Every structure is written in structure tokens, then in C-alpha cells.
């Protein structure tokens, strides 16, 4: 892969215009969203999309999420059943990805969908992402901006740690507020939860007026977030630790003693989600073994535990 100089762009009108121009030229631009930073390219340009896979070192069978500014823009590319209308009305713009049947004449490069007949699409809420998508006025394919299998980036600095020299620019929108990748729901058949996130199954069921199914793994791996080992630090991870063993650094949750870092001393799950990837990265820099306090399996805790289990899985 060719190495390029990576520009760090500020979230000013000039920086956003510069980022949009780079996307227009088929270059890779990392962009902030409220979940994690994305590694963006024009989803209509095969070569630009191929460059995403190359920069991430991602197996090419993993399809990408397309980002647009508005639900109306999404409807240019996908069919729009009533369930999509309901979920978009409730949660867009926001941390929810919908998998929908591709429309005829969609123009999306087949590398984006890895040849599937469906497209994962979302409308991010981050004001800088909104500004960039509005200015660019096209579909932006963007997986999380990290080398494949590693921890997702929640700051521009994280993006540079993993991808410096491999992307044209990083648009700096500050630290991601949510810190966990979007919830993914498939609407190609009965509504099915493909990936847990900060929008919980209960919230989705309330908006749909019916409970949704949960995808069973590993029958068909349609999301790398479903791969057993993912989001992995270099250090070994031990979960549900109520005490530390020799050589372990403790990542605490709630009122625990002796924690090197604490996801949320007050036991707030949203705060813990926002801190999770940053704190795993920080501990990974100094510790070879990380123990993690139990995190309750309720609300956003379900998505936090999902990421922790995959980070701890054998590699
Ligand atoms: O929060 C997020 O979703 C972030 C930000 C940048 O938007 N993006 C993200 O992308 O997490 P990525 O590539 O790391 O995860 C995208 C997930 C993958 O698990 C992929 O397999 C799934 O979406 N996906 C994409 N297209 C799909 C499709 N047609 N059917 C089922 N799953 C799909
Ligand atoms: Mg990812």
C-alpha cells in the first residue's frame, strides 16, 4: 500500500470543505461520529472503497456501513418498509444502523456490500459528521477507523495511532460521546438485532411495537462485530473480576478499590460505554494483563459486555 501524509483537519467550515473535497477525489477521510470514528470513502467509487479495506487490513467479505445526512438521502439507495420509517423516526439521526434491501439503480459499489443484496445504512447525529455529509452530498462508506480486529477509535489521536500514513485526512470532531459502535438491525425480513449498541433491544421493540429477533451466531457471520475475537487489545483480558491476580491492572466499574482506571466510579453505564475503548487503550499501553470488574447486564451494559467478551475471546 502506498503511504501518504495524513492531514489532521479541524472541525471548521474550511476543514469540513477540505474533507469533502478529498472524499470527492476518491481519497480516504476519517470522520467523527457520536459512536466511534469512521474511515470514510465515497461509496460509489470501487477504488476508494478498496482502499478502505487495504488501510484496515480487513477481510473483504465484511460489508461496510454507508453514512448519509438524512433519511431522504437513505431512500435513494434502499427500500423503505414501514419498520424503517418507525425506527428512523425514533432514532435518526443517531447511533442506529439499518440493513435494508438495495434499491434498483442504487449506484453503490459492490465492494461496499461484499456482494450482498442488502445495504447497512445510518444517519449519524454528530454535528461534524452531519456537516461533512451535507457538504459532500453523497453516500460515505465508513467502517470504524481502526486496523481490523483492534479497538475502535473514539478520538482523532486513536485514528492516527492505527492509520497514520494510510489515510488522506482525519477530521477532528473531539471525543465520541457514546463510544460504542452503532446498534445494527436488519429489516430484510422480520426485524433482527445484528449488533448490540447504545440503542437497546427494549428501545427498538418500543419503537416497533413488537419485540425483535436476535441473530444467532455463528450460523452466518454477517457482521465482524459478530466474530468471536474482535475489538481486541494486545493485553490478556479477564472479565467479571472481583479481585486482581498478580500482574493484572484492574479496570473498575462502580465503587471498587484498587482500580488502575474506573469506567464509572458512580456505576453509570452510559459513562462506562463512553470510557470503555479509551481506557482499554490506556491500560493496553502499560499492562500485559487486564482484569475488568463485573458490568451489569442491563441497558447499555449488554453492549458493553458484548464488546468485552469479544475483546477477551481467544485469538
Ligand atoms: O457506529 C458505527 O456503526 C461505526 C461508525 C463509523 O458508523 N461503524 C462501524 O462499522 O462500526 P464496522 O465496519 O466496524 O461495522 C459494520 C458492521 C459490520 O459488522 C458489518 O458486517 C455489518 O455492519 N454490515 C454491513 N453491511 C451489512 C449487511 N448488508 N448485512 C449485515 N450486516 C452488515
Ligand atoms: Mg469495527
mmCIF file of C-alpha atoms and ligand atoms in Angstrom:
data_model
loop_
_atom_site.group_PDB
_atom_site.id
_atom_site.type_symbol
_atom_site.label_atom_id
_atom_site.label_comp_id
_atom_site.label_asym_id
_atom_site.label_seq_id
_atom_site.Cartn_x
_atom_site.Cartn_y
_atom_site.Cartn_z
ATOM 1 C CA UNK A 1 0.000 0.000 0.000
ATOM 2 C CA UNK A 2 1.228 3.485 -0.759
ATOM 3 C CA UNK A 3 1.940 5.722 2.192
ATOM 4 C CA UNK A 4 0.548 9.239 2.178
ATOM 5 C CA UNK A 5 0.858 12.174 4.520
ATOM 6 C CA UNK A 6 -2.178 12.233 6.822
ATOM 7 C CA UNK A 7 -3.605 15.714 7.425
ATOM 8 C CA UNK A 8 -5.338 16.492 10.716
ATOM 9 C CA UNK A 9 -8.234 18.784 9.789
ATOM 10 C CA UNK A 10 -10.049 20.995 12.327
ATOM 11 C CA UNK A 11 -13.860 20.892 12.504
ATOM 12 C CA UNK A 12 -14.169 24.363 10.975
ATOM 13 C CA UNK A 13 -16.064 25.210 7.776
ATOM 14 C CA UNK A 14 -12.710 25.202 5.935
ATOM 15 C CA UNK A 15 -11.680 21.855 7.445
ATOM 16 C CA UNK A 16 -15.045 20.312 6.577
ATOM 17 C CA UNK A 17 -14.885 21.661 2.995
ATOM 18 C CA UNK A 18 -11.364 20.256 2.666
ATOM 19 C CA UNK A 19 -12.544 16.838 3.928
ATOM 20 C CA UNK A 20 -15.477 16.832 1.481
ATOM 21 C CA UNK A 21 -13.148 17.737 -1.402
ATOM 22 C CA UNK A 22 -10.828 14.860 -0.522
ATOM 23 C CA UNK A 23 -13.775 12.423 -0.467
ATOM 24 C CA UNK A 24 -14.778 13.797 -3.883
ATOM 25 C CA UNK A 25 -11.325 12.936 -5.222
ATOM 26 C CA UNK A 26 -11.684 9.329 -4.057
ATOM 27 C CA UNK A 27 -9.416 9.771 -1.035
ATOM 28 C CA UNK A 28 -9.889 8.289 2.441
ATOM 29 C CA UNK A 29 -11.029 10.633 5.210
ATOM 30 C CA UNK A 30 -11.540 9.564 8.826
ATOM 31 C CA UNK A 31 -14.569 11.324 10.283
ATOM 32 C CA UNK A 32 -16.005 11.734 13.769
ATOM 33 C CA UNK A 33 -19.390 10.255 14.655
ATOM 34 C CA UNK A 34 -21.153 10.049 18.008
ATOM 35 C CA UNK A 35 -20.332 6.305 18.224
ATOM 36 C CA UNK A 36 -16.739 5.908 17.033
ATOM 37 C CA UNK A 37 -14.599 7.461 14.280
ATOM 38 C CA UNK A 38 -15.266 6.102 10.791
ATOM 39 C CA UNK A 39 -12.837 5.538 7.909
ATOM 40 C CA UNK A 40 -14.772 7.163 5.074
ATOM 41 C CA UNK A 41 -14.722 6.981 1.288
ATOM 42 C CA UNK A 42 -17.215 7.742 -1.490
ATOM 43 C CA UNK A 43 -19.348 4.575 -1.513
ATOM 44 C CA UNK A 44 -19.871 4.846 -5.302
ATOM 45 C CA UNK A 45 -16.157 4.570 -6.133
ATOM 46 C CA UNK A 46 -14.845 0.988 -6.150
ATOM 47 C CA UNK A 47 -11.213 2.026 -5.920
ATOM 48 C CA UNK A 48 -11.822 4.312 -2.972
ATOM 49 C CA UNK A 49 -13.740 1.555 -1.188
ATOM 50 C CA UNK A 50 -10.971 -0.936 -1.967
ATOM 51 C CA UNK A 51 -8.555 1.485 -0.295
ATOM 52 C CA UNK A 52 -10.630 1.268 2.929
ATOM 53 C CA UNK A 53 -10.206 -2.494 3.046
ATOM 54 C CA UNK A 54 -6.471 -2.143 2.323
ATOM 55 C CA UNK A 55 -5.920 0.514 5.010
ATOM 56 C CA UNK A 56 -7.754 -1.543 7.643
ATOM 57 C CA UNK A 57 -6.329 -4.897 6.570
ATOM 58 C CA UNK A 58 -9.958 -6.073 6.675
ATOM 59 C CA UNK A 59 -11.076 -9.375 5.160
ATOM 60 C CA UNK A 60 -13.009 -8.334 2.083
ATOM 61 C CA UNK A 61 -16.094 -10.416 2.913
ATOM 62 C CA UNK A 62 -17.071 -7.949 5.639
ATOM 63 C CA UNK A 63 -19.517 -5.372 4.268
ATOM 64 C CA UNK A 64 -19.401 -1.692 5.247
ATOM 65 C CA UNK A 65 -21.932 0.816 6.621
ATOM 66 C CA UNK A 66 -22.943 3.728 4.382
ATOM 67 C CA UNK A 67 -23.461 7.117 6.052
ATOM 68 C CA UNK A 68 -25.884 9.777 4.819
ATOM 69 C CA UNK A 69 -27.129 13.065 6.287
ATOM 70 C CA UNK A 70 -30.889 12.405 6.195
ATOM 71 C CA UNK A 71 -33.499 9.637 5.874
ATOM 72 C CA UNK A 72 -34.431 11.065 2.455
ATOM 73 C CA UNK A 73 -30.856 10.541 1.293
ATOM 74 C CA UNK A 74 -31.015 6.932 2.564
ATOM 75 C CA UNK A 75 -34.116 6.286 0.462
ATOM 76 C CA UNK A 76 -32.073 6.872 -2.710
ATOM 77 C CA UNK A 77 -30.224 3.632 -2.021
ATOM 78 C CA UNK A 78 -32.549 1.278 -0.121
ATOM 79 C CA UNK A 79 -36.165 0.135 0.026
ATOM 80 C CA UNK A 80 -38.007 1.759 2.900
ATOM 81 C CA UNK A 81 -40.506 -0.502 4.685
ATOM 82 C CA UNK A 82 -42.763 0.747 7.460
ATOM 83 C CA UNK A 83 -40.374 -0.618 10.112
ATOM 84 C CA UNK A 84 -37.587 1.573 8.685
ATOM 85 C CA UNK A 85 -39.882 4.588 8.863
ATOM 86 C CA UNK A 86 -40.660 3.840 12.510
ATOM 87 C CA UNK A 87 -37.062 3.259 13.574
ATOM 88 C CA UNK A 88 -35.716 6.248 11.638
ATOM 89 C CA UNK A 89 -38.413 8.483 13.125
ATOM 90 C CA UNK A 90 -37.448 7.332 16.603
ATOM 91 C CA UNK A 91 -33.651 7.162 16.352
ATOM 92 C CA UNK A 92 -32.254 9.061 13.330
ATOM 93 C CA UNK A 93 -30.036 10.911 13.254
ATOM 94 C CA UNK A 94 -28.361 8.703 15.838
ATOM 95 C CA UNK A 95 -26.440 5.524 16.681
ATOM 96 C CA UNK A 96 -28.626 3.047 14.758
ATOM 97 C CA UNK A 97 -27.732 1.222 11.526
ATOM 98 C CA UNK A 98 -30.498 -0.318 9.410
ATOM 99 C CA UNK A 99 -29.851 -3.184 6.986
ATOM 100 C CA UNK A 100 -32.308 -2.843 4.095
ATOM 101 C CA UNK A 101 -32.759 -4.268 0.582
ATOM 102 C CA UNK A 102 -30.785 -2.351 -2.058
ATOM 103 C CA UNK A 103 -32.887 -0.342 -4.496
ATOM 104 C CA UNK A 104 -32.543 -0.752 -8.242
ATOM 105 C CA UNK A 105 -30.066 1.733 -9.680
ATOM 106 C CA UNK A 106 -28.530 2.407 -6.261
ATOM 107 C CA UNK A 107 -25.051 3.135 -7.631
ATOM 108 C CA UNK A 108 -23.273 1.781 -4.533
ATOM 109 C CA UNK A 109 -20.033 -0.088 -5.298
ATOM 110 C CA UNK A 110 -20.483 -3.826 -4.832
ATOM 111 C CA UNK A 111 -17.367 -3.916 -2.626
ATOM 112 C CA UNK A 112 -19.350 -1.936 -0.014
ATOM 113 C CA UNK A 113 -21.926 -4.691 0.388
ATOM 114 C CA UNK A 114 -19.449 -7.502 -0.291
ATOM 115 C CA UNK A 115 -21.880 -8.597 -2.980
ATOM 116 C CA UNK A 116 -24.957 -8.816 -0.693
ATOM 117 C CA UNK A 117 -28.385 -7.659 -1.900
ATOM 118 C CA UNK A 118 -28.750 -5.517 1.212
ATOM 119 C CA UNK A 119 -27.089 -2.344 2.476
ATOM 120 C CA UNK A 120 -26.273 -1.233 6.024
ATOM 121 C CA UNK A 121 -27.028 2.478 6.279
ATOM 122 C CA UNK A 122 -27.101 5.086 9.008
ATOM 123 C CA UNK A 123 -27.595 8.774 9.647
ATOM 124 C CA UNK A 124 -25.077 9.865 12.299
ATOM 125 C CA UNK A 125 -26.045 12.628 14.734
ATOM 126 C CA UNK A 126 -22.576 14.120 15.306
ATOM 127 C CA UNK A 127 -22.754 17.734 14.081
ATOM 128 C CA UNK A 128 -19.401 17.475 12.293
ATOM 129 C CA UNK A 129 -20.463 14.254 10.528
ATOM 130 C CA UNK A 130 -23.740 15.946 9.600
ATOM 131 C CA UNK A 131 -21.878 18.967 8.209
ATOM 132 C CA UNK A 132 -19.484 16.796 6.197
ATOM 133 C CA UNK A 133 -22.243 14.556 4.789
ATOM 134 C CA UNK A 134 -24.364 17.584 3.880
ATOM 135 C CA UNK A 135 -21.425 19.281 2.157
ATOM 136 C CA UNK A 136 -20.351 16.100 0.344
ATOM 137 C CA UNK A 137 -23.946 15.232 -0.578
ATOM 138 C CA UNK A 138 -23.177 11.606 -1.373
ATOM 139 C CA UNK A 139 -23.022 8.206 0.329
ATOM 140 C CA UNK A 140 -19.948 7.718 2.538
ATOM 141 C CA UNK A 141 -18.905 4.133 3.266
ATOM 142 C CA UNK A 142 -17.174 4.016 6.626
ATOM 143 C CA UNK A 143 -16.185 1.162 8.911
ATOM 144 C CA UNK A 144 -14.671 2.017 12.270
ATOM 145 C CA UNK A 145 -11.302 3.715 11.660
ATOM 146 C CA UNK A 146 -9.063 1.083 13.244
ATOM 147 C CA UNK A 147 -6.896 -1.724 11.908
ATOM 148 C CA UNK A 148 -9.138 -4.783 11.531
ATOM 149 C CA UNK A 149 -9.769 -6.642 14.798
ATOM 150 C CA UNK A 150 -8.350 -3.882 17.014
ATOM 151 C CA UNK A 151 -10.080 -1.455 19.378
ATOM 152 C CA UNK A 152 -12.369 1.088 17.696
ATOM 153 C CA UNK A 153 -11.181 4.732 17.846
ATOM 154 C CA UNK A 154 -13.087 7.325 19.856
ATOM 155 C CA UNK A 155 -10.668 10.233 19.238
ATOM 156 C CA UNK A 156 -8.711 11.589 16.246
ATOM 157 C CA UNK A 157 -5.500 10.640 18.075
ATOM 158 C CA UNK A 158 -6.646 6.988 18.224
ATOM 159 C CA UNK A 159 -7.212 7.053 14.460
ATOM 160 C CA UNK A 160 -3.693 8.353 13.876
ATOM 161 C CA UNK A 161 -2.223 5.687 16.180
ATOM 162 C CA UNK A 162 -3.590 2.971 13.906
ATOM 163 C CA UNK A 163 -3.807 4.524 10.451
ATOM 164 C CA UNK A 164 -1.314 7.394 10.184
ATOM 165 C CA UNK A 165 0.104 7.482 6.653
ATOM 166 C CA UNK A 166 -2.703 5.272 5.345
ATOM 167 C CA UNK A 167 -5.472 7.889 5.091
ATOM 168 C CA UNK A 168 -5.543 11.276 3.394
ATOM 169 C CA UNK A 169 -7.001 13.151 6.376
ATOM 170 C CA UNK A 170 -8.589 12.877 9.800
ATOM 171 C CA UNK A 171 -11.351 15.355 10.590
ATOM 172 C CA UNK A 172 -11.082 16.109 14.309
ATOM 173 C CA UNK A 173 -14.504 16.291 15.972
ATOM 174 C CA UNK A 174 -13.341 15.649 19.536
ATOM 175 C CA UNK A 175 -14.052 12.596 21.687
ATOM 176 C CA UNK A 176 -17.009 10.424 20.643
ATOM 177 C CA UNK A 177 -19.888 10.903 23.047
ATOM 178 C CA UNK A 178 -21.270 7.357 23.003
ATOM 179 C CA UNK A 179 -18.081 5.371 22.484
ATOM 180 C CA UNK A 180 -19.636 2.091 21.258
ATOM 181 C CA UNK A 181 -20.402 1.226 17.626
ATOM 182 C CA UNK A 182 -23.993 1.678 16.450
ATOM 183 C CA UNK A 183 -26.745 -0.824 17.120
ATOM 184 C CA UNK A 184 -27.429 -2.789 13.896
ATOM 185 C CA UNK A 185 -30.929 -4.003 12.984
ATOM 186 C CA UNK A 186 -31.706 -5.994 9.847
ATOM 187 C CA UNK A 187 -35.036 -5.220 8.189
ATOM 188 C CA UNK A 188 -34.565 -7.513 5.191
ATOM 189 C CA UNK A 189 -37.024 -9.910 6.869
ATOM 190 C CA UNK A 190 -38.504 -9.911 10.358
ATOM 191 C CA UNK A 191 -36.660 -7.189 12.339
ATOM 192 C CA UNK A 192 -33.494 -8.783 13.739
ATOM 193 C CA UNK A 193 -30.848 -7.375 16.068
ATOM 194 C CA UNK A 194 -27.418 -7.971 14.493
ATOM 195 C CA UNK A 195 -25.240 -5.950 16.893
ATOM 196 C CA UNK A 196 -25.955 -4.547 20.351
ATOM 197 C CA UNK A 197 -25.313 -0.854 20.949
ATOM 198 C CA UNK A 198 -26.460 2.101 22.999
ATOM 199 C CA UNK A 199 -29.938 1.856 21.459
ATOM 200 C CA UNK A 200 -31.111 -1.257 23.272
ATOM 201 C CA UNK A 201 -33.415 -4.080 22.189
ATOM 202 C CA UNK A 202 -36.064 -2.726 24.561
ATOM 203 C CA UNK A 203 -35.896 0.723 22.976
ATOM 204 C CA UNK A 204 -36.197 -0.802 19.490
ATOM 205 C CA UNK A 205 -39.132 -3.004 20.489
ATOM 206 C CA UNK A 206 -40.917 0.020 21.958
ATOM 207 C CA UNK A 207 -40.491 1.961 18.703
ATOM 208 C CA UNK A 208 -41.538 -1.009 16.537
ATOM 209 C CA UNK A 209 -44.423 -2.005 18.756
ATOM 210 C CA UNK A 210 -43.141 -5.608 18.770
ATOM 211 C CA UNK A 211 -40.088 -7.468 20.063
ATOM 212 C CA UNK A 212 -37.340 -8.229 17.585
ATOM 213 C CA UNK A 213 -35.398 -11.408 16.951
ATOM 214 C CA UNK A 214 -31.732 -11.679 17.820
ATOM 215 C CA UNK A 215 -29.299 -13.072 15.247
ATOM 216 C CA UNK A 216 -27.767 -16.343 16.288
ATOM 217 C CA UNK A 217 -24.048 -16.698 15.701
ATOM 218 C CA UNK A 218 -22.112 -18.140 14.077
ATOM 219 C CA UNK A 219 -24.606 -19.571 11.575
ATOM 220 C CA UNK A 220 -23.961 -16.735 9.126
ATOM 221 C CA UNK A 221 -21.401 -14.159 10.088
ATOM 222 C CA UNK A 222 -22.730 -11.005 8.531
ATOM 223 C CA UNK A 223 -21.044 -8.578 10.928
ATOM 224 C CA UNK A 224 -17.396 -8.644 12.079
ATOM 225 C CA UNK A 225 -18.829 -7.330 15.313
ATOM 226 C CA UNK A 226 -20.194 -10.888 15.466
ATOM 227 C CA UNK A 227 -16.777 -12.518 15.113
ATOM 228 C CA UNK A 228 -15.743 -14.152 18.385
ATOM 229 C CA UNK A 229 -12.482 -12.220 18.636
ATOM 230 C CA UNK A 230 -12.878 -8.531 17.851
ATOM 231 C CA UNK A 231 -12.186 -5.153 19.446
ATOM 232 C CA UNK A 232 -9.073 -6.775 20.888
ATOM 233 C CA UNK A 233 -6.339 -5.102 22.956
ATOM 234 C CA UNK A 234 -2.871 -6.691 22.944
ATOM 235 C CA UNK A 235 -3.129 -7.433 26.675
ATOM 236 C CA UNK A 236 -4.934 -10.522 28.000
ATOM 237 C CA UNK A 237 -8.355 -9.667 29.394
ATOM 238 C CA UNK A 238 -10.147 -11.347 32.331
ATOM 239 C CA UNK A 239 -13.784 -10.422 32.850
ATOM 240 C CA UNK A 240 -16.085 -10.284 35.906
ATOM 241 C CA UNK A 241 -13.069 -9.910 38.178
ATOM 242 C CA UNK A 242 -13.928 -9.278 41.815
ATOM 243 C CA UNK A 243 -10.245 -9.229 42.838
ATOM 244 C CA UNK A 244 -6.985 -8.826 40.924
ATOM 245 C CA UNK A 245 -4.369 -11.511 40.462
ATOM 246 C CA UNK A 246 -0.614 -10.874 40.317
ATOM 247 C CA UNK A 247 0.410 -8.642 37.438
ATOM 248 C CA UNK A 248 -3.106 -7.585 36.495
ATOM 249 C CA UNK A 249 -4.250 -3.982 36.113
ATOM 250 C CA UNK A 250 -7.881 -3.532 37.202
ATOM 251 C CA UNK A 251 -10.376 -1.710 35.012
ATOM 252 C CA UNK A 252 -13.071 -0.946 37.546
ATOM 253 C CA UNK A 253 -16.783 -0.276 37.388
ATOM 254 C CA UNK A 254 -18.650 1.219 40.319
ATOM 255 C CA UNK A 255 -17.293 1.609 43.819
ATOM 256 C CA UNK A 256 -14.335 -0.807 43.670
ATOM 257 C CA UNK A 257 -10.984 -0.375 45.386
ATOM 258 C CA UNK A 258 -7.581 -0.636 43.709
ATOM 259 C CA UNK A 259 -8.681 0.102 40.163
ATOM 260 C CA UNK A 260 -5.986 1.466 37.846
ATOM 261 C CA UNK A 261 -8.796 3.134 35.860
ATOM 262 C CA UNK A 262 -12.544 3.135 36.511
ATOM 263 C CA UNK A 263 -15.161 3.074 33.725
ATOM 264 C CA UNK A 264 -17.627 4.832 36.009
ATOM 265 C CA UNK A 265 -16.996 5.150 39.754
ATOM 266 C CA UNK A 266 -20.682 6.120 40.109
ATOM 267 C CA UNK A 267 -21.801 2.981 38.230
ATOM 268 C CA UNK A 268 -23.291 4.920 35.283
ATOM 269 C CA UNK A 269 -23.468 2.604 32.231
ATOM 270 C CA UNK A 270 -23.512 5.421 29.629
ATOM 271 C CA UNK A 271 -20.399 6.951 31.172
ATOM 272 C CA UNK A 272 -18.801 3.490 31.173
ATOM 273 C CA UNK A 273 -19.609 2.999 27.473
ATOM 274 C CA UNK A 274 -18.047 6.351 26.602
ATOM 275 C CA UNK A 275 -14.867 5.434 28.530
ATOM 276 C CA UNK A 276 -14.551 1.762 27.520
ATOM 277 C CA UNK A 277 -12.344 1.896 24.398
ATOM 278 C CA UNK A 278 -10.186 4.813 25.606
ATOM 279 C CA UNK A 279 -9.476 3.103 28.930
ATOM 280 C CA UNK A 280 -8.750 -0.267 27.301
ATOM 281 C CA UNK A 281 -6.246 1.514 25.066
ATOM 282 C CA UNK A 282 -4.620 3.294 28.009
ATOM 283 C CA UNK A 283 -4.238 0.123 30.055
ATOM 284 C CA UNK A 284 -3.010 -1.749 26.988
ATOM 285 C CA UNK A 285 -0.062 0.674 26.798
ATOM 286 C CA UNK A 286 1.308 -0.360 30.175
ATOM 287 C CA UNK A 287 -0.233 -3.665 31.271
ATOM 288 C CA UNK A 288 0.027 -7.149 29.777
ATOM 289 C CA UNK A 289 -2.958 -8.412 31.793
ATOM 290 C CA UNK A 290 -6.180 -6.509 32.374
ATOM 291 C CA UNK A 291 -8.916 -7.570 34.816
ATOM 292 C CA UNK A 292 -12.343 -5.978 34.407
ATOM 293 C CA UNK A 293 -14.946 -5.538 37.155
ATOM 294 C CA UNK A 294 -18.422 -7.011 36.549
ATOM 295 C CA UNK A 295 -20.676 -4.751 34.471
ATOM 296 C CA UNK A 296 -24.425 -5.269 34.947
ATOM 297 C CA UNK A 297 -26.174 -6.946 32.009
ATOM 298 C CA UNK A 298 -28.888 -4.287 31.667
ATOM 299 C CA UNK A 299 -29.435 -1.365 29.272
ATOM 300 C CA UNK A 300 -26.179 -0.272 27.601
ATOM 301 C CA UNK A 301 -24.420 -2.802 29.851
ATOM 302 C CA UNK A 302 -25.500 -5.501 27.371
ATOM 303 C CA UNK A 303 -23.495 -3.824 24.571
ATOM 304 C CA UNK A 304 -20.542 -3.142 26.902
ATOM 305 C CA UNK A 305 -20.420 -6.827 27.935
ATOM 306 C CA UNK A 306 -20.765 -7.884 24.291
ATOM 307 C CA UNK A 307 -17.637 -5.856 23.360
ATOM 308 C CA UNK A 308 -15.754 -7.052 26.451
ATOM 309 C CA UNK A 309 -16.500 -10.727 25.681
ATOM 310 C CA UNK A 310 -15.190 -10.351 22.148
ATOM 311 C CA UNK A 311 -12.125 -8.429 23.372
ATOM 312 C CA UNK A 312 -11.413 -11.277 25.818
ATOM 313 C CA UNK A 313 -12.035 -14.113 23.340
ATOM 314 C CA UNK A 314 -9.177 -16.430 22.348
ATOM 315 C CA UNK A 315 -7.391 -15.088 19.240
HETATM 316 O O1 LIG B 1 -21.004 3.095 14.837
HETATM 317 C C1 LIG B 1 -20.742 2.508 13.797
HETATM 318 O O2 LIG B 1 -21.520 1.698 13.257
HETATM 319 C C2 LIG B 1 -19.390 2.800 13.154
HETATM 320 C C3 LIG B 1 -19.407 4.234 12.684
HETATM 321 C C4 LIG B 1 -18.162 4.623 11.937
HETATM 322 O O3 LIG B 1 -20.552 4.475 11.915
HETATM 323 N N1 LIG B 1 -19.120 1.914 12.061
HETATM 324 C C5 LIG B 1 -18.834 0.602 12.264
HETATM 325 O O4 LIG B 1 -18.537 -0.064 11.100
HETATM 326 O O5 LIG B 1 -18.828 0.064 13.335
HETATM 327 P P1 LIG B 1 -17.884 -1.511 11.046
HETATM 328 O O6 LIG B 1 -17.489 -1.721 9.619
HETATM 329 O O7 LIG B 1 -16.796 -1.645 12.031
HETATM 330 O O8 LIG B 1 -19.078 -2.438 11.322
HETATM 331 C C6 LIG B 1 -20.105 -2.521 10.349
HETATM 332 C C7 LIG B 1 -20.949 -3.696 10.614
HETATM 333 C C8 LIG B 1 -20.156 -4.925 10.344
HETATM 334 O O9 LIG B 1 -20.292 -5.766 11.459
HETATM 335 C C9 LIG B 1 -20.774 -5.465 9.063
HETATM 336 O O10 LIG B 1 -20.620 -6.831 8.931
HETATM 337 C C10 LIG B 1 -22.203 -5.023 9.225
HETATM 338 O O11 LIG B 1 -22.081 -3.729 9.743
HETATM 339 N N2 LIG B 1 -22.860 -4.956 7.932
HETATM 340 C C11 LIG B 1 -22.588 -4.134 6.915
HETATM 341 N N3 LIG B 1 -23.391 -4.381 5.864
HETATM 342 C C12 LIG B 1 -24.199 -5.390 6.216
HETATM 343 C C13 LIG B 1 -25.243 -6.109 5.565
HETATM 344 N N4 LIG B 1 -25.612 -5.819 4.321
HETATM 345 N N5 LIG B 1 -25.847 -7.090 6.253
HETATM 346 C C14 LIG B 1 -25.493 -7.363 7.526
HETATM 347 N N6 LIG B 1 -24.501 -6.736 8.194
HETATM 348 C C15 LIG B 1 -23.865 -5.773 7.550
HETATM 349 MG MG1 LIG B 2 -15.276 -2.139 13.522
#
